[in-house]
Amino acid sequence: MSLRPVSAPTVPEATARIARAAFRKGCLAMRVRDELGPLFEDAQFAEAFPTRGGPAWSPGQLAMVSVLQLAEGLTDRQAADAVRGRIDVKYALGLELDDPGFDFSVLSEFRDRLIAHGLEELVLDRLLERAGDLGLLKAGGRQRTDSTHVLAAVRTLNRMELVGESLRAALEVLAVAAPGWLAEVAAPEWFEHYGKRIDSFRLPKGADTREQWALQVGRDGFALLEAVHASGAPTWLREVEAVQILRRVWVQHYHRDARGVGWREGKDLPPGRVRLSSPYDTDARYSVKRGAGWDGYKVHFTETCEDDAPHLITNVLTTDATVADADVTENVQTRLAGRRLSPAVHLVDSGYMSAALLVAAAGNDIDLMGPALADTTTQGRAGGGFARDAFTVDWPARTVCCPRGARSVHWSEQYRPTGTPIIQVRFAGATCDACPVRAQCTTALGGTYGRRLTLLAQPLQQALDQRRHEQESEEWKTAYGARAGIEGTISQAVRVTRTRTTPYQGLPKTRLGHVLIATGLNLRRLDAWWTGTPIGTTRVSRLARLGLELAA
């Protein structure tokens, strides 16, 4: 397909007349066209199309269809049918009433082109730019961020199912790619053991029997990999994706030495962030949060929350499920700065917080507003003892003074396994043993050292102490209450779209889907702003409401 960019068409007279007659009060698709004009132009997508070949369907119109599709939670086929049969969609696209539209497969090809040419963020950037032109969006102010889990479009497998299905998937691909070669190297029992999906029969019962089954699968897998890498095998077999996945899975779950094939357990397994969880989606990872586990991804939404403007999603970031929230905080702020939408106040929960992030955000003139984690020492958890904030640090003198006036005798700069610099402070054991309030401070007795403290580097520790002090005030708690609104955004995304159940395999396609979802939700919010529709309140069931009334 080739592209010869043309200006977006005006709405045909017949289409406009019939659409206004059918929708006397207007509708979302029509208001978007009236208020924003042709939002996407062909020239913006020119680099994704060659200059030679048959003409492509307008990418500007495909972008609008994709956004409306995700805003309404439609499949590709339903979206293509809407272009052919819905008057409001024809109005938004500027099409004649008799326009035949396109085949639904065009939408999938369009998304592939966006990913291949790095244009995933273009639709969201364009809408935010247009909202800025209308005075509905600007830098500064408050923005808030939160995340939710996303289930992968593959079945969750346990370890035995994973290795069995990985081997079966590789054999299936090789049976198509090189059937003659596979017929020569395959053991006769492979056709029976791996001819059906692993989840179509029950795994053996008993721990020993299951382990023997897993080891046999391991031996079969090693045999196949050795055959693929043998000198007489076609070299291109090694490049087959299913074979490469099989090799990765085997390295992660098996080891082989002079005693034979072994099944990895416990600390011998690689960390979850690199361990594959399915041979059909190599980007998905298994993670657990608050006791709930899922296989897939995590999406982070950031939105504005000013009282005098629509609440628009300004950034959406998709990661695999194992990435911690704190690992994306700086990424989110950098992306907002790239859009010239840096907030003055960034509202987050404690998962996005750390002392280092507080200091880094302040250096960029951003108040990272979130609760710092509580003091987790024994004294801090007890509440009645002398926690860290009861001690006074003399940074120039490199000493710490305890509540009773004693000074520390040891100051050592060290590093945590994560690379974070820390300071270990210790008080003399004799001093602590003679202290009348020793029981409130330390349980150490009779040693060289008594009470011990762990401090961060000076700027980090001071920022952490200041935040812990601030968050106890009613003024801070009231201001931080604005963060709760992001829960409504996630709720809307889950109820209206397929945010938590991606239909795509792989992180790039899932990420693009979330960008389109965010853009579609922004259109819904702009429509609500234009029509004066108030923001919905939190839904509470009748039973829950009765419980609240009884509790009051």
XYZ file of C-alpha atoms in Angstrom:
552
model
C 0.000 0.000 0.000
C 1.189 3.525 -0.763
C 0.169 6.868 0.651
C -0.382 10.122 -1.116
C -1.399 12.451 1.740
C -4.458 14.591 1.141
C -6.266 17.018 3.401
C -9.072 15.620 5.525
C -12.385 15.892 3.673
C -15.159 18.195 4.821
C -18.397 16.598 5.930
C -20.583 16.025 2.830
C -23.811 18.004 2.814
C -26.058 14.925 2.638
C -24.209 13.195 5.475
C -24.419 16.306 7.654
C -28.123 16.824 6.967
C -29.178 13.263 7.751
C -26.838 12.960 10.753
C -28.263 16.125 12.331
C -31.773 14.895 11.687
C -30.996 11.537 13.301
C -29.092 13.025 16.247
C -30.897 16.251 17.070
C -28.951 16.660 20.317
C -25.702 15.476 18.780
C -23.523 12.569 19.900
C -19.889 11.933 20.795
C -18.579 11.234 17.286
C -20.337 14.279 15.834
C -19.275 16.635 18.640
C -15.652 15.519 18.280
C -15.752 16.506 14.606
C -17.533 19.809 15.324
C -15.310 20.861 18.246
C -11.929 19.482 17.193
C -12.251 19.389 13.430
C -10.298 16.738 11.501
C -8.167 15.561 14.414
C -5.717 13.396 12.464
C -4.168 14.181 9.078
C -2.668 11.733 6.574
C 0.644 13.602 6.532
C 1.213 12.768 10.215
C 1.461 9.064 9.303
C 3.369 9.443 6.014
C 6.549 7.736 7.254
C 4.638 4.525 7.954
C 3.651 4.063 4.294
C 5.715 3.643 1.092
C 5.366 6.024 -1.849
C 4.759 3.261 -4.393
C 2.019 0.664 -4.685
C -1.755 0.630 -4.504
C -3.455 3.453 -2.616
C -3.995 2.956 1.108
C -7.116 3.869 3.024
C -6.636 7.254 4.705
C -4.452 6.711 7.843
C -5.923 9.858 9.397
C -9.379 8.327 9.155
C -8.095 4.927 10.342
C -6.619 6.636 13.403
C -9.988 8.201 14.240
C -11.738 4.857 13.717
C -9.219 3.154 16.018
C -9.772 5.721 18.761
C -13.573 5.550 18.508
C -13.303 1.766 18.435
C -11.423 1.618 21.738
C -13.636 4.339 23.250
C -16.641 2.054 22.723
C -14.891 -1.289 23.277
C -15.549 -2.572 19.737
C -13.772 -5.389 17.944
C -12.102 -4.762 14.571
C -15.049 -6.283 12.743
C -17.565 -4.201 14.694
C -15.546 -1.030 14.053
C -15.424 -1.729 10.303
C -19.186 -2.357 10.332
C -19.688 0.959 12.149
C -17.850 2.813 9.355
C -20.158 1.218 6.793
C -23.431 1.515 8.665
C -23.391 4.310 11.277
C -24.234 7.835 10.241
C -22.433 9.460 13.188
C -19.171 7.690 12.311
C -19.471 8.744 8.671
C -19.996 12.305 9.903
C -16.880 12.155 12.077
C -14.806 10.820 9.174
C -16.303 13.089 6.514
C -17.578 10.189 4.371
C -20.398 10.029 1.865
C -23.431 8.005 2.897
C -22.708 5.367 0.257
C -19.011 4.953 1.168
C -18.344 1.187 1.390
C -15.695 1.500 4.112
C -12.932 -1.105 4.379
C -12.251 -4.692 5.409
C -11.747 -5.126 9.141
C -8.230 -6.560 8.617
C -7.057 -3.057 7.602
C -7.209 -1.973 11.268
C -4.772 -4.686 12.352
C -2.391 -3.781 9.519
C -2.608 -0.111 10.523
C -1.687 -0.885 14.134
C 1.278 -2.967 12.941
C 2.518 -0.009 10.894
C 2.270 2.333 13.874
C 4.333 -0.041 16.003
C 6.915 -0.733 13.301
C 7.575 2.988 12.803
C 7.404 4.087 16.457
C 4.193 6.084 16.059
C 2.279 4.543 18.967
C 2.019 7.807 20.920
C 1.040 9.984 17.953
C -2.731 9.797 18.423
C -2.563 10.745 22.107
C -0.009 13.499 21.456
C -2.193 15.001 18.751
C -5.314 15.059 20.929
C -3.437 16.612 23.869
C -1.961 19.228 21.545
C -5.424 20.088 20.234
C -6.815 20.298 23.783
C -3.974 22.660 24.656
C -4.826 24.848 21.678
C -8.385 25.126 23.021
C -7.131 26.150 26.477
C -8.333 22.916 28.111
C -4.869 21.650 29.029
C -1.680 23.307 30.220
C 1.490 22.614 32.166
C 1.628 23.059 35.929
C -1.280 22.312 38.210
C -1.989 18.881 39.604
C -1.766 15.468 37.983
C -2.222 12.036 39.503
C -0.962 8.559 38.600
C -2.016 5.031 39.465
C -1.826 1.571 37.919
C -3.889 -1.559 37.441
C -3.160 -5.100 36.322
C -3.696 -6.360 32.770
C -4.341 -10.021 32.003
C -2.416 -11.435 29.048
C -4.318 -13.024 26.150
C -2.816 -16.424 26.989
C -3.642 -19.110 29.502
C -1.826 -18.987 32.832
C 0.427 -22.044 33.059
C 2.159 -23.673 35.992
C 5.807 -24.650 35.549
C 5.113 -28.175 34.303
C 2.496 -26.997 31.852
C 4.922 -24.310 30.659
C 7.759 -26.679 29.801
C 5.414 -29.218 28.231
C 3.600 -26.627 26.138
C 6.875 -24.948 25.093
C 8.168 -28.252 23.730
C 4.855 -29.021 22.058
C 4.727 -25.555 20.443
C 8.248 -25.996 19.034
C 7.356 -29.416 17.623
C 4.168 -27.997 16.062
C 6.105 -25.251 14.277
C 8.822 -27.644 13.092
C 6.166 -30.073 11.826
C 5.104 -27.320 9.421
C 8.498 -25.755 8.683
C 10.572 -28.945 8.287
C 8.325 -32.042 8.398
C 10.867 -34.321 6.671
C 13.671 -33.399 9.020
C 11.443 -33.741 12.119
C 10.232 -37.193 11.010
C 13.858 -38.384 11.054
C 14.853 -37.010 14.488
C 11.618 -37.322 16.505
C 11.281 -40.232 18.910
C 8.161 -42.351 18.208
C 6.610 -41.521 21.607
C 6.808 -37.762 20.945
C 3.839 -37.939 18.594
C 1.696 -39.385 21.376
C 3.052 -37.311 24.274
C 3.036 -33.924 22.528
C 0.370 -34.367 19.861
C -2.222 -32.550 21.985
C -2.112 -29.417 24.132
C -0.648 -30.125 27.556
C -3.738 -28.750 29.299
C -5.951 -31.279 27.489
C -4.941 -34.104 29.867
C -4.223 -34.403 33.569
C -0.685 -34.239 34.838
C 0.517 -37.179 36.973
C -0.407 -37.173 40.644
C 2.191 -37.257 43.376
C 5.265 -35.074 43.735
C 7.763 -37.775 42.712
C 5.752 -38.866 39.685
C 5.286 -35.282 38.526
C 8.985 -34.579 38.899
C 9.845 -37.647 36.832
C 7.384 -36.444 34.182
C 9.046 -33.014 34.136
C 12.508 -34.580 33.859
C 11.394 -36.714 30.922
C 10.062 -33.608 29.193
C 13.424 -31.991 29.905
C 15.336 -34.863 28.316
C 13.080 -34.743 25.260
C 13.597 -31.004 24.962
C 17.378 -31.307 25.188
C 17.273 -34.029 22.539
C 15.345 -31.758 20.178
C 17.679 -28.805 20.802
C 20.722 -31.010 20.156
C 19.180 -32.206 16.906
C 18.452 -28.633 15.813
C 22.043 -27.568 16.520
C 23.650 -30.682 15.004
C 26.079 -30.115 12.152
C 23.831 -31.829 9.605
C 20.655 -29.897 10.507
C 19.545 -26.899 8.403
C 21.041 -23.834 10.072
C 17.852 -21.819 9.678
C 16.054 -24.107 12.140
C 17.986 -22.403 14.945
C 16.391 -19.082 14.029
C 12.818 -20.363 14.330
C 11.175 -18.331 17.102
C 9.546 -21.339 18.780
C 12.950 -23.065 18.979
C 14.561 -19.999 20.514
C 11.734 -19.788 23.072
C 12.205 -23.475 23.866
C 15.909 -22.865 24.515
C 15.148 -19.945 26.858
C 12.581 -21.967 28.808
C 14.982 -24.897 29.176
C 17.804 -22.676 30.440
C 15.443 -21.176 33.018
C 13.892 -24.424 34.304
C 16.497 -27.163 33.768
C 20.176 -27.728 34.356
C 22.286 -30.568 32.977
C 25.548 -32.002 34.274
C 27.362 -35.335 34.429
C 24.503 -36.803 36.473
C 21.920 -35.919 33.828
C 18.997 -33.493 33.587
C 17.931 -31.653 36.759
C 14.791 -29.661 37.623
C 15.540 -26.194 38.997
C 13.922 -25.300 42.316
C 13.864 -22.334 44.715
C 16.810 -19.974 44.448
C 18.152 -21.917 41.458
C 15.350 -20.400 39.367
C 15.903 -17.032 37.650
C 14.016 -13.996 39.009
C 10.423 -13.522 37.912
C 11.196 -10.405 35.877
C 13.125 -12.470 33.293
C 11.285 -15.791 33.530
C 8.929 -16.609 30.666
C 5.407 -17.530 31.681
C 4.057 -18.630 28.289
C 5.583 -19.718 24.960
C 2.920 -17.704 23.141
C 3.592 -14.307 24.750
C 7.241 -13.821 25.651
C 6.624 -10.326 27.081
C 4.047 -11.392 29.677
C 5.238 -12.048 33.239
C 3.642 -13.508 36.342
C 3.375 -11.212 39.363
C 1.612 -11.066 42.720
C 0.219 -7.976 44.450
C -1.737 -7.966 47.710
C -2.085 -11.737 47.526
C -3.576 -11.763 44.001
C -1.492 -13.150 41.154
C -1.867 -12.559 37.439
C -0.011 -13.304 34.231
C 0.433 -10.313 31.948
C 1.156 -6.615 32.268
C 0.555 -3.463 34.281
C -0.724 -0.129 32.929
C -0.130 3.277 34.563
C -2.552 6.139 33.854
C -1.728 9.786 34.565
C -4.433 12.467 34.369
C -5.017 16.114 35.177
C -7.303 16.900 38.129
C -8.057 20.625 38.022
C -11.519 21.754 39.082
C -11.925 24.229 36.187
C -10.913 21.932 33.305
C -11.743 18.441 32.020
C -9.746 15.633 33.568
C -7.668 14.391 30.628
C -5.276 11.452 30.551
C -1.867 12.921 29.756
C 0.227 9.760 29.835
C -0.261 6.015 29.680
C 2.606 3.621 30.322
C 2.444 -0.163 29.948
C 5.032 -2.493 31.474
C 5.268 -6.178 32.246
C 3.646 -7.233 35.503
C 6.870 -7.450 37.517
C 7.889 -3.780 37.186
C 7.404 -1.956 40.498
C 5.456 1.321 40.532
C 8.446 3.234 41.893
C 10.484 2.180 38.854
C 8.235 4.163 36.495
C 7.808 7.406 38.478
C 10.699 9.230 36.802
C 9.716 7.773 33.426
C 6.212 9.226 33.761
C 7.563 12.657 34.710
C 10.049 12.599 31.827
C 7.315 11.745 29.329
C 5.116 14.536 30.679
C 8.020 16.970 30.316
C 8.443 15.803 26.717
C 4.826 16.790 26.079
C 5.416 20.113 27.890
C 2.858 19.071 30.495
C 5.017 18.783 33.616
C 2.829 19.125 36.724
C 3.582 21.332 39.689
C 2.136 18.639 41.963
C 2.263 14.937 41.103
C -0.154 12.921 43.259
C 0.753 9.250 43.751
C 0.368 6.479 46.300
C 3.193 5.093 48.422
C 4.132 2.551 45.744
C 5.498 5.350 43.549
C 7.434 6.944 46.399
C 11.016 6.846 47.659
C 13.387 9.374 49.172
C 15.451 9.422 45.966
C 12.347 10.100 43.868
C 11.299 12.927 46.203
C 14.658 14.636 45.729
C 14.758 14.027 41.964
C 11.242 15.430 41.480
C 12.050 18.510 43.553
C 15.040 19.120 41.291
C 12.587 19.319 38.383
C 10.253 21.688 40.270
C 7.710 18.926 40.884
C 6.183 18.230 44.272
C 5.901 14.436 44.339
C 2.946 14.249 46.701
C 2.507 10.844 48.234
C 2.813 9.231 51.660
C 6.324 8.116 52.585
C 6.584 4.584 53.897
C 6.409 4.375 57.673
C 9.403 3.617 59.886
C 9.631 -0.192 59.812
C 12.115 -0.613 62.656
C 11.019 -2.457 65.782
C 10.691 0.825 67.673
C 8.834 2.505 64.802
C 6.282 -0.315 64.582
C 5.796 -0.458 68.343
C 4.771 3.181 68.555
C 5.888 3.617 72.162
C 9.652 3.310 71.691
C 12.272 5.696 70.415
C 11.923 5.527 66.617
C 14.318 7.081 64.136
C 12.719 10.561 64.377
C 13.565 10.726 68.108
C 17.277 11.019 67.260
C 19.051 14.198 66.126
C 21.606 13.897 63.333
C 24.626 16.212 63.297
C 25.606 15.802 59.647
C 28.793 17.939 59.680
C 30.102 16.164 62.781
C 28.949 12.730 61.474
C 27.340 11.844 64.788
C 23.833 11.203 66.111
C 22.449 12.319 69.453
C 19.926 10.064 71.228
C 16.881 11.367 73.200
C 18.919 11.078 76.434
C 21.793 13.172 75.050
C 24.298 10.382 74.336
C 26.268 10.584 71.107
C 27.029 7.778 68.660
C 30.523 6.296 68.479
C 30.410 4.684 65.010
C 29.531 6.165 61.582
C 30.032 3.967 58.499
C 29.038 4.699 54.885
C 27.907 1.539 53.081
C 25.731 0.372 50.202
C 22.657 -1.807 50.067
C 22.584 -4.733 47.591
C 20.474 -2.502 45.324
C 23.266 0.091 45.208
C 21.542 2.634 47.461
C 24.082 4.450 49.689
C 23.311 4.179 53.406
C 24.958 5.148 56.703
C 25.240 2.744 59.620
C 25.277 4.500 63.020
C 25.976 2.746 66.325
C 26.002 3.752 69.986
C 28.373 2.342 72.559
C 27.097 -0.780 74.300
C 28.152 0.449 77.745
C 26.216 3.668 77.293
C 23.023 1.834 76.285
C 23.370 -0.768 79.064
C 23.419 1.983 81.711
C 20.521 3.944 80.162
C 17.341 3.912 82.342
C 15.081 3.852 79.260
C 17.022 1.194 77.382
C 13.945 -1.044 77.084
C 12.209 1.630 74.962
C 15.195 1.955 72.648
C 17.079 -1.313 72.092
C 17.218 -4.971 73.084
C 21.014 -5.132 72.624
C 22.778 -5.955 75.902
C 26.355 -6.704 76.863
C 27.924 -6.128 73.473
C 30.357 -3.648 72.021
C 27.509 -1.710 70.472
C 24.008 -0.892 71.618
C 21.364 0.894 69.543
C 21.918 0.904 65.804
C 20.423 3.243 63.183
C 20.395 3.100 59.396
C 20.306 6.468 57.620
C 20.130 7.435 53.969
C 22.451 10.016 52.455
C 21.814 13.474 53.910
C 19.556 14.981 51.186
C 17.538 11.773 50.948
C 17.136 11.362 54.698
C 16.136 14.977 55.198
C 13.560 14.777 52.387
C 12.150 11.569 53.875
C 11.946 13.023 57.386
C 10.276 16.170 56.092
C 7.627 14.197 54.193
C 6.868 11.987 57.173
C 6.332 15.144 59.224
C 4.196 16.860 56.533
C 1.859 13.959 55.947
C 0.648 14.051 59.544
C -0.945 17.493 59.082
C -4.619 17.912 58.188
C -3.713 20.398 55.459
C -1.550 17.814 53.696
C -4.176 15.104 54.051
C -6.838 17.371 52.546
C -4.652 18.270 49.573
C -3.694 14.627 49.055
C -7.365 13.631 48.934
C -7.424 14.671 45.263
C -5.418 11.546 44.402
C -8.428 9.309 45.025
C -10.031 10.469 41.774
C -7.628 8.370 39.701
C -9.497 5.302 40.932
C -12.515 6.559 38.995
C -10.424 6.789 35.832
C -9.271 3.202 36.196
C -12.852 2.143 36.912
C -14.074 3.903 33.759
C -11.296 2.330 31.691
C -12.155 -1.137 32.980
C -15.932 -0.769 32.558
C -15.919 0.857 29.121
C -12.893 -0.732 27.447
C -10.785 -3.890 27.536
C -8.088 -2.384 29.724
C -7.662 -5.358 32.052
C -7.927 -8.084 29.401
C -5.717 -7.253 26.454
C -6.745 -8.987 23.206
C -3.179 -8.674 21.899
C -0.075 -10.767 22.406
C 3.158 -8.952 23.191
C 4.008 -5.725 24.971
C 4.169 -3.442 21.876
C 0.604 -4.227 20.756
C -0.729 -4.107 24.305
C 0.954 -0.722 24.832
C -0.566 0.669 21.610
C -3.973 -0.601 22.669
C -3.712 1.289 25.950
C -2.665 4.487 24.154
C -5.751 4.213 21.952
C -7.887 3.503 25.031
C -6.523 6.613 26.772
C -7.229 8.728 23.693
C -10.755 7.330 23.450
C -11.433 8.017 27.131
C -10.225 11.579 26.605
C -12.793 11.997 23.839
C -15.501 10.790 26.222
C -14.343 13.266 28.860
C -14.225 16.148 26.408
C -17.737 15.245 25.297
C -18.909 15.272 28.931
C -17.227 18.667 29.406
C -18.878 20.154 26.322
C -22.322 18.898 27.367
C -21.935 19.832 31.031
C -22.276 16.245 32.216
C -21.065 16.041 35.848
C -18.411 13.552 36.898
C -20.009 10.383 38.216
C -19.925 9.583 41.914
C -18.580 6.400 43.463
C -21.019 3.537 43.124
C -22.021 1.949 46.421
C -24.273 -1.107 46.573
C -27.421 -0.985 48.701
C -25.988 -3.564 51.097
C -22.733 -1.636 51.501
C -24.679 1.602 52.017
C -26.768 -0.063 54.737
C -23.571 -1.257 56.419
C -22.164 2.277 56.403
C -25.369 3.628 57.920
C -25.280 1.029 60.696
C -21.618 1.749 61.375
C -22.348 5.463 61.675
